[in-house]
mmCIF file of C-alpha atoms and ligand atoms in Angstrom:
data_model
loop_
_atom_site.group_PDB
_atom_site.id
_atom_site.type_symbol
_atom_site.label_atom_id
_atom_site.label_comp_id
_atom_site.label_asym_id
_atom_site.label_seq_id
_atom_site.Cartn_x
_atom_site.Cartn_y
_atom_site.Cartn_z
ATOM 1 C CA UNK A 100 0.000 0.000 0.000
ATOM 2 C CA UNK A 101 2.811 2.257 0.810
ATOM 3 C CA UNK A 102 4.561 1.899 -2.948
ATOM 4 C CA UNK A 103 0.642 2.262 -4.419
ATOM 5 C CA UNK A 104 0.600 5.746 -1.977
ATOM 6 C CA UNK A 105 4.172 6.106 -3.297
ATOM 7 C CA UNK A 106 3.176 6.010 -7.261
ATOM 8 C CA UNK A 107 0.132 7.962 -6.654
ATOM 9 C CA UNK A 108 2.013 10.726 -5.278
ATOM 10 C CA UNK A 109 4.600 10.569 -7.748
ATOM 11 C CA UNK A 110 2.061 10.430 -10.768
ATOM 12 C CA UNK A 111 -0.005 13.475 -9.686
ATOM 13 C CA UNK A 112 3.128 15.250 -9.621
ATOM 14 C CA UNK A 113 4.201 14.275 -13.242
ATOM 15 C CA UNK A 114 0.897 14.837 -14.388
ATOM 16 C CA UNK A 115 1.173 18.751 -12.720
ATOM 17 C CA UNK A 116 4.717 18.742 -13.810
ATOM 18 C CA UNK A 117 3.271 18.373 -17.835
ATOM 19 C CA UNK A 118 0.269 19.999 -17.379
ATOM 20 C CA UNK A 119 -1.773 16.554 -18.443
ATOM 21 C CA UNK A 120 -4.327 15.400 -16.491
ATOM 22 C CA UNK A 121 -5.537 12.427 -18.859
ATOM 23 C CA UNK A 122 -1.691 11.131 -18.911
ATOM 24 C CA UNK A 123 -2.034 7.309 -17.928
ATOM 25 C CA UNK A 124 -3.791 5.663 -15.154
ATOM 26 C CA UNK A 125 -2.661 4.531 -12.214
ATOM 27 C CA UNK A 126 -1.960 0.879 -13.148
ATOM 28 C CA UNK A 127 -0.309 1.637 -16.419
ATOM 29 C CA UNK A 128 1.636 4.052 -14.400
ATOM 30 C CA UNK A 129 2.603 0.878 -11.881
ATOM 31 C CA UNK A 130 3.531 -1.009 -14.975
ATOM 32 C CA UNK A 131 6.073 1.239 -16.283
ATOM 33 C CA UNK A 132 7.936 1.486 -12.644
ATOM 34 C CA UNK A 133 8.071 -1.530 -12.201
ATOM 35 C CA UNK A 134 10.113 -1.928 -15.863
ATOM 36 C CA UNK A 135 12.090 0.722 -14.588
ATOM 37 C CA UNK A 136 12.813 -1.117 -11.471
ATOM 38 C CA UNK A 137 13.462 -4.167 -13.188
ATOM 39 C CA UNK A 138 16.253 -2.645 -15.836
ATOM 40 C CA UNK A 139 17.796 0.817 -14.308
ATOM 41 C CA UNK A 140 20.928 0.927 -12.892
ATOM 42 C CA UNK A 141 22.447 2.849 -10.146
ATOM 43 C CA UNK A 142 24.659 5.701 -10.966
ATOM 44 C CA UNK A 143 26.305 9.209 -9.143
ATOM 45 C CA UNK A 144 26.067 12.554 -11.462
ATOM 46 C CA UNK A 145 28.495 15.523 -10.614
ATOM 47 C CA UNK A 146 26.921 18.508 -9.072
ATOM 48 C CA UNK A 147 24.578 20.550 -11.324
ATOM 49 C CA UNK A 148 25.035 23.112 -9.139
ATOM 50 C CA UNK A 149 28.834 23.171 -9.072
ATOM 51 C CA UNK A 150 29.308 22.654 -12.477
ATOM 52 C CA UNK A 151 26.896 25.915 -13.044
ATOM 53 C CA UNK A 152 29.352 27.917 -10.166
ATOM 54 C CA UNK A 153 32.171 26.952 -12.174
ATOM 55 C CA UNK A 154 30.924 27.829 -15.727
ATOM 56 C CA UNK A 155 30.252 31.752 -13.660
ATOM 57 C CA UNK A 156 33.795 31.655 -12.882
ATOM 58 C CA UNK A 157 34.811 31.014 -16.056
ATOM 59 C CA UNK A 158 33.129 34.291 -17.592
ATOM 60 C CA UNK A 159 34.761 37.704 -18.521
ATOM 61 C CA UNK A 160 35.552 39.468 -15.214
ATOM 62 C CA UNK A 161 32.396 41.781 -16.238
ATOM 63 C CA UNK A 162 30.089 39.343 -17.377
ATOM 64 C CA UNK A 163 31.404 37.323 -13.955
ATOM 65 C CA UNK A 164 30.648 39.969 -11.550
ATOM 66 C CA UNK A 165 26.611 41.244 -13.191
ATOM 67 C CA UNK A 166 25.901 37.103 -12.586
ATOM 68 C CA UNK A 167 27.344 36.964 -9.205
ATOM 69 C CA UNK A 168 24.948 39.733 -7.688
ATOM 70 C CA UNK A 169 22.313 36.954 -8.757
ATOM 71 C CA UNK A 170 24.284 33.827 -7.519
ATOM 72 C CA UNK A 171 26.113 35.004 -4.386
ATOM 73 C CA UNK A 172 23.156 34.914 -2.203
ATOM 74 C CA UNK A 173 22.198 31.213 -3.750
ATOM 75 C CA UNK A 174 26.166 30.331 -3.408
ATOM 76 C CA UNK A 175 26.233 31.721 0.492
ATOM 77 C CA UNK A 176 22.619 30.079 0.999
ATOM 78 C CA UNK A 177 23.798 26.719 0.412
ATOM 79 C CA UNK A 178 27.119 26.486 1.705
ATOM 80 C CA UNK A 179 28.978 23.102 0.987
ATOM 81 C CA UNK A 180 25.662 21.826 -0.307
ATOM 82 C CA UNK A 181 26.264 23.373 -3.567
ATOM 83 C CA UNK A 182 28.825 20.652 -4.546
ATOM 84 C CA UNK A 183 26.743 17.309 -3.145
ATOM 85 C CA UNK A 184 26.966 14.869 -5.598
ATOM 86 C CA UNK A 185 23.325 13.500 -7.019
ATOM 87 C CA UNK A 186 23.039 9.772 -6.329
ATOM 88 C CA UNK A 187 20.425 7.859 -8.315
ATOM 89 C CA UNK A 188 19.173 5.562 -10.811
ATOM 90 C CA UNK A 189 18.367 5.406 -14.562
ATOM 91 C CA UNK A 190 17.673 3.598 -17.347
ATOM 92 C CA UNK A 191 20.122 2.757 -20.436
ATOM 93 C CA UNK A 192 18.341 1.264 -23.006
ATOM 94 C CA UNK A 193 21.616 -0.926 -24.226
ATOM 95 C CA UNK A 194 22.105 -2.361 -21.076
ATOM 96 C CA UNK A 195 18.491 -2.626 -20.409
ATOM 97 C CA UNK A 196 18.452 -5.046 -23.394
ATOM 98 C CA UNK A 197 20.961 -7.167 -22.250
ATOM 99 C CA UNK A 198 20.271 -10.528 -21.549
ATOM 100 C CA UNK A 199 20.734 -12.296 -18.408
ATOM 101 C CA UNK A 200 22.722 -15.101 -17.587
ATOM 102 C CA UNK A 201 24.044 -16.544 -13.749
ATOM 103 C CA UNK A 202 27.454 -16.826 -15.874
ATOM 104 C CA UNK A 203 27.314 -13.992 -17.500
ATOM 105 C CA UNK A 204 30.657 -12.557 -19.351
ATOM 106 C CA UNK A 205 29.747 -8.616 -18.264
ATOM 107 C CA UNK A 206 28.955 -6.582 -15.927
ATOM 108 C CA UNK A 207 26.797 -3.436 -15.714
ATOM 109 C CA UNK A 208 28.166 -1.347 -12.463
ATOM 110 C CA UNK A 209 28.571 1.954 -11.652
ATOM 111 C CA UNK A 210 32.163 2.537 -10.494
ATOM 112 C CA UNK A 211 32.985 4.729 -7.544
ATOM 113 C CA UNK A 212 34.960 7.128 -9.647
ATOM 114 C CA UNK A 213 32.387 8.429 -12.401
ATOM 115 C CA UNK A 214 30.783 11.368 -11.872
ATOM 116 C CA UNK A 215 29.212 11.469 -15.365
ATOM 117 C CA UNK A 216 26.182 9.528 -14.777
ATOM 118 C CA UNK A 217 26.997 6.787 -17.416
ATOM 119 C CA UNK A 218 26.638 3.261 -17.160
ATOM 120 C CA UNK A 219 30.098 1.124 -17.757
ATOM 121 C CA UNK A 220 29.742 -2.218 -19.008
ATOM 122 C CA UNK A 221 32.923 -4.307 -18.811
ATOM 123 C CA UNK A 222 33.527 -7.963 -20.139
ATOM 124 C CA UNK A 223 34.415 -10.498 -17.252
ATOM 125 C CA UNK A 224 35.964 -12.853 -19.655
ATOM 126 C CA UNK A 225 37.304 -12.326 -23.253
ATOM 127 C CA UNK A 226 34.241 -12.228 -25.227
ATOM 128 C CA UNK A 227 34.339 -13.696 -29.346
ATOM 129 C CA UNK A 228 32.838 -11.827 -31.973
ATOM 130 C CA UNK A 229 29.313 -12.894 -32.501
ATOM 131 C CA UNK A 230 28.666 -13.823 -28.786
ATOM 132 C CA UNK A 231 25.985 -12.643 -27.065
ATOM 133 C CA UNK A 232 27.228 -10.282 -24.240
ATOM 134 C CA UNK A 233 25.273 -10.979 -21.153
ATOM 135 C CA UNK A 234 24.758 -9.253 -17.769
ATOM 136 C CA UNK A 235 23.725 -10.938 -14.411
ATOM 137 C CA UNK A 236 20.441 -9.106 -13.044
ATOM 138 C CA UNK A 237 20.818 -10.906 -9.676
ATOM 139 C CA UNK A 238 22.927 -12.082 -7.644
ATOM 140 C CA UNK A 239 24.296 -15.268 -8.945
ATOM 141 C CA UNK A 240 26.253 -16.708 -6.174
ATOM 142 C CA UNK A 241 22.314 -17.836 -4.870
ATOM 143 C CA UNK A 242 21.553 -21.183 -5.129
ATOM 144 C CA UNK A 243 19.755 -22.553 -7.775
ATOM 145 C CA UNK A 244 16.326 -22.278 -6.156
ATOM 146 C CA UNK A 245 17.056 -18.514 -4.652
ATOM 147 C CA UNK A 246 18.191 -17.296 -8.410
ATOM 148 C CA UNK A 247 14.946 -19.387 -9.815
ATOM 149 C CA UNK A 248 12.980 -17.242 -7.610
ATOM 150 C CA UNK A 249 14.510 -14.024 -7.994
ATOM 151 C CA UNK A 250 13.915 -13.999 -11.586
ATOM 152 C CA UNK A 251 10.387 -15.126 -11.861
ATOM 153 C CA UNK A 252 10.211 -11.071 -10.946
ATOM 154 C CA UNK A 253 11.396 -10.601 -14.677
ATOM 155 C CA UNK A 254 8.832 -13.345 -16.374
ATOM 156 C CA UNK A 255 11.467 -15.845 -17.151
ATOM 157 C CA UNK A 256 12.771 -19.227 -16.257
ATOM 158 C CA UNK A 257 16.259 -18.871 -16.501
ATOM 159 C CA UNK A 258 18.135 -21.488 -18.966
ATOM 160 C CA UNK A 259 21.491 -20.723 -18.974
ATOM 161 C CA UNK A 260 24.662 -22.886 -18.844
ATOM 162 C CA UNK A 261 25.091 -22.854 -14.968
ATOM 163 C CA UNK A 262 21.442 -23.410 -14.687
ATOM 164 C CA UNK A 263 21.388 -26.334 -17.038
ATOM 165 C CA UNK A 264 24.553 -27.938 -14.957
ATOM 166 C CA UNK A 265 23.341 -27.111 -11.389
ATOM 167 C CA UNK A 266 19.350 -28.059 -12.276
ATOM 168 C CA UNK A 267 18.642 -31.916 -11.008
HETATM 169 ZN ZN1 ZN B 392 20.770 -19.135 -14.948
#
């Protein structure tokens, strides 16, 4: 009840946000979440704000000081917060189509170094041309049964090498 409270919050707002009322209903709303949920990937973008400070600096000393009268009080309002990092998720729709496999040879991570807000997939193992590159969407140290159940989540019962060889 508390996500249903949570998406009907957060769809009135989108639906104020773009100034249509008629967007989608609720459920179809709950459906496209929930793909979200099932294919975004965590990721850390550089301040907005900063970046914005900086470009100011970066002006003509003239052009520097007329947008300072405007930003100084914002700059001295938020202290250190101007430069906090944004930590979130989204969705890539390469990596989204990825397949999954508990042996995958890639990983989609986020590494603690990137700032950019882009998704880095690296191969775990040399990969030939013409494989499919795959991506784990679980953990796949569970157990046979645990990673069964975890993916019924994404409507699939997973048939991959290390499935085939651990399934009895
Ligand atoms: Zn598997």
């Amino acid at each position: 009840m508390q996500i249903k409270d949570l998406a009907f919050t957060s769809l009135q707002l989108l639906r104020a946000a773009i100034f249509d009322r008629e967007l989608f209903s609720l459920e179809i709303y709950g459906h496209i979440i929930g793909m979200f949920e099932l294919n975004n990937l965590d990721l850390v973008v550089a301040s907005p704000v900063e970046d914005y400070f900086l470009y100011i600096d970066d002006r003509p000393s003239s052009e520097k000081e007329e947008a300072e009268k405007v930003t100084r009080p914002i700059l001295d309002a938020l202290r250190d917060e101007y430069a906090v990092i944004c930590e979130g998720s989204a969705f890539f729709p390469l990596q989204s189509c990825m397949n999954h496999s508990c042996r995958p040879n890639a990983k989609a991570f986020k590494r603690d170094e990137d700032r950019d807000g882009r998704a880095t997939i690296i191969a775990q193992i040399p990969i030939r041309c013409g494989d499919e590159v795959t991506i784990s969407y679980i953990d796949e140290d569970l157990t046979f049964e645990e990673r069964q159940a975890a993916l019924a989540d994404y409507g699939f019962i997973c048939r991959c090498s290390k499935c085939q060889e651990e399934e009895t």
